[in-house]
mmCIF file of C-alpha atoms in Angstrom:
data_model
loop_
_atom_site.group_PDB
_atom_site.id
_atom_site.type_symbol
_atom_site.label_atom_id
_atom_site.label_comp_id
_atom_site.label_asym_id
_atom_site.label_seq_id
_atom_site.Cartn_x
_atom_site.Cartn_y
_atom_site.Cartn_z
ATOM 1 C CA MET A 18 -15.059 -20.068 -30.348
ATOM 2 C CA THR A 19 -12.079 -21.800 -28.228
ATOM 3 C CA PRO A 20 -8.538 -20.239 -28.111
ATOM 4 C CA SER A 21 -6.476 -22.262 -30.951
ATOM 5 C CA ARG A 22 -9.721 -21.916 -33.498
ATOM 6 C CA TYR A 23 -9.616 -17.869 -32.698
ATOM 7 C CA SER A 24 -5.876 -17.621 -33.795
ATOM 8 C CA ARG A 25 -6.698 -19.878 -36.959
ATOM 9 C CA LEU A 26 -9.427 -16.561 -37.713
ATOM 10 C CA ILE A 27 -7.017 -14.070 -37.024
ATOM 11 C CA ASN A 28 -4.227 -14.999 -39.381
ATOM 12 C CA PHE A 29 -7.198 -15.905 -41.667
ATOM 13 C CA LEU A 30 -8.158 -12.626 -41.503
ATOM 14 C CA GLN A 31 -4.644 -11.587 -42.173
ATOM 15 C CA GLU A 32 -3.599 -13.985 -44.233
ATOM 16 C CA ASP A 33 -5.859 -14.489 -46.563
ATOM 17 C CA LEU A 34 -7.830 -11.895 -46.567
ATOM 18 C CA ALA A 35 -5.251 -8.831 -46.149
ATOM 19 C CA ILE A 36 -6.637 -7.461 -43.344
ATOM 20 C CA SER A 37 -4.304 -5.089 -41.422
ATOM 21 C CA ALA A 38 -2.732 -5.348 -38.497
ATOM 22 C CA ALA A 39 -4.603 -1.530 -37.513
ATOM 23 C CA SER A 40 -8.350 -2.596 -39.071
ATOM 24 C CA LEU A 41 -7.958 -5.280 -36.439
ATOM 25 C CA ALA A 42 -6.787 -3.507 -33.557
ATOM 26 C CA VAL A 43 -9.614 -1.453 -33.938
ATOM 27 C CA ALA A 44 -12.417 -4.026 -34.402
ATOM 28 C CA LEU A 45 -10.724 -6.036 -31.824
ATOM 29 C CA ARG A 46 -11.042 -2.806 -29.013
ATOM 30 C CA ASN A 47 -14.512 -2.099 -30.031
ATOM 31 C CA ARG A 48 -16.355 -5.435 -30.483
ATOM 32 C CA ASP A 49 -18.541 -7.570 -28.072
ATOM 33 C CA GLN A 50 -17.432 -9.399 -25.364
ATOM 34 C CA ASP A 51 -18.205 -12.513 -27.780
ATOM 35 C CA PRO A 52 -15.375 -13.292 -30.430
ATOM 36 C CA GLY A 53 -17.852 -14.248 -32.979
ATOM 37 C CA SER A 54 -18.473 -10.686 -33.162
ATOM 38 C CA LEU A 55 -15.529 -9.708 -34.398
ATOM 39 C CA THR A 56 -16.339 -9.837 -37.978
ATOM 40 C CA MET A 57 -19.747 -8.271 -37.598
ATOM 41 C CA THR A 58 -17.491 -5.511 -35.974
ATOM 42 C CA LEU A 59 -15.525 -5.330 -38.735
ATOM 43 C CA TRP A 60 -18.549 -5.336 -41.037
ATOM 44 C CA GLN A 61 -20.034 -2.692 -39.143
ATOM 45 C CA TYR A 62 -16.462 -0.372 -39.543
ATOM 46 C CA GLY A 63 -16.522 -0.837 -43.170
ATOM 47 C CA LEU A 64 -13.213 -2.587 -42.674
ATOM 48 C CA ILE A 65 -14.346 -5.396 -45.034
ATOM 49 C CA THR A 66 -16.829 -5.874 -47.686
ATOM 50 C CA LEU A 67 -20.060 -7.841 -47.853
ATOM 51 C CA GLU A 68 -17.741 -10.155 -49.791
ATOM 52 C CA GLN A 69 -15.029 -10.363 -47.491
ATOM 53 C CA LEU A 70 -17.816 -11.444 -44.830
ATOM 54 C CA GLU A 71 -19.033 -14.321 -46.990
ATOM 55 C CA GLN A 72 -15.725 -15.900 -47.257
ATOM 56 C CA ILE A 73 -15.096 -15.619 -43.449
ATOM 57 C CA TYR A 74 -18.489 -17.491 -42.548
ATOM 58 C CA ASP A 75 -17.603 -20.370 -44.995
ATOM 59 C CA TRP A 76 -14.445 -20.441 -43.287
ATOM 60 C CA LEU A 77 -16.312 -20.706 -40.143
ATOM 61 C CA GLU A 78 -18.509 -23.430 -41.274
ATOM 62 C CA THR A 79 -15.087 -25.564 -43.151
ATOM 63 C CA ALA A 80 -12.448 -24.715 -39.974
#
């Protein structure tokens, strides 16, 4: 994932899905080295719903 796309993903999470900065900080601290694992980390920690996870993957397909 390019840095630009990663920044857009973070923006999408905060602006469109209203994921808090605190939730993102937790996920960023606890994710694997792969940036793609951010979404799974958010879900595994219960910081997003399954529906939000699906929205994120839909966004990733079109972004």
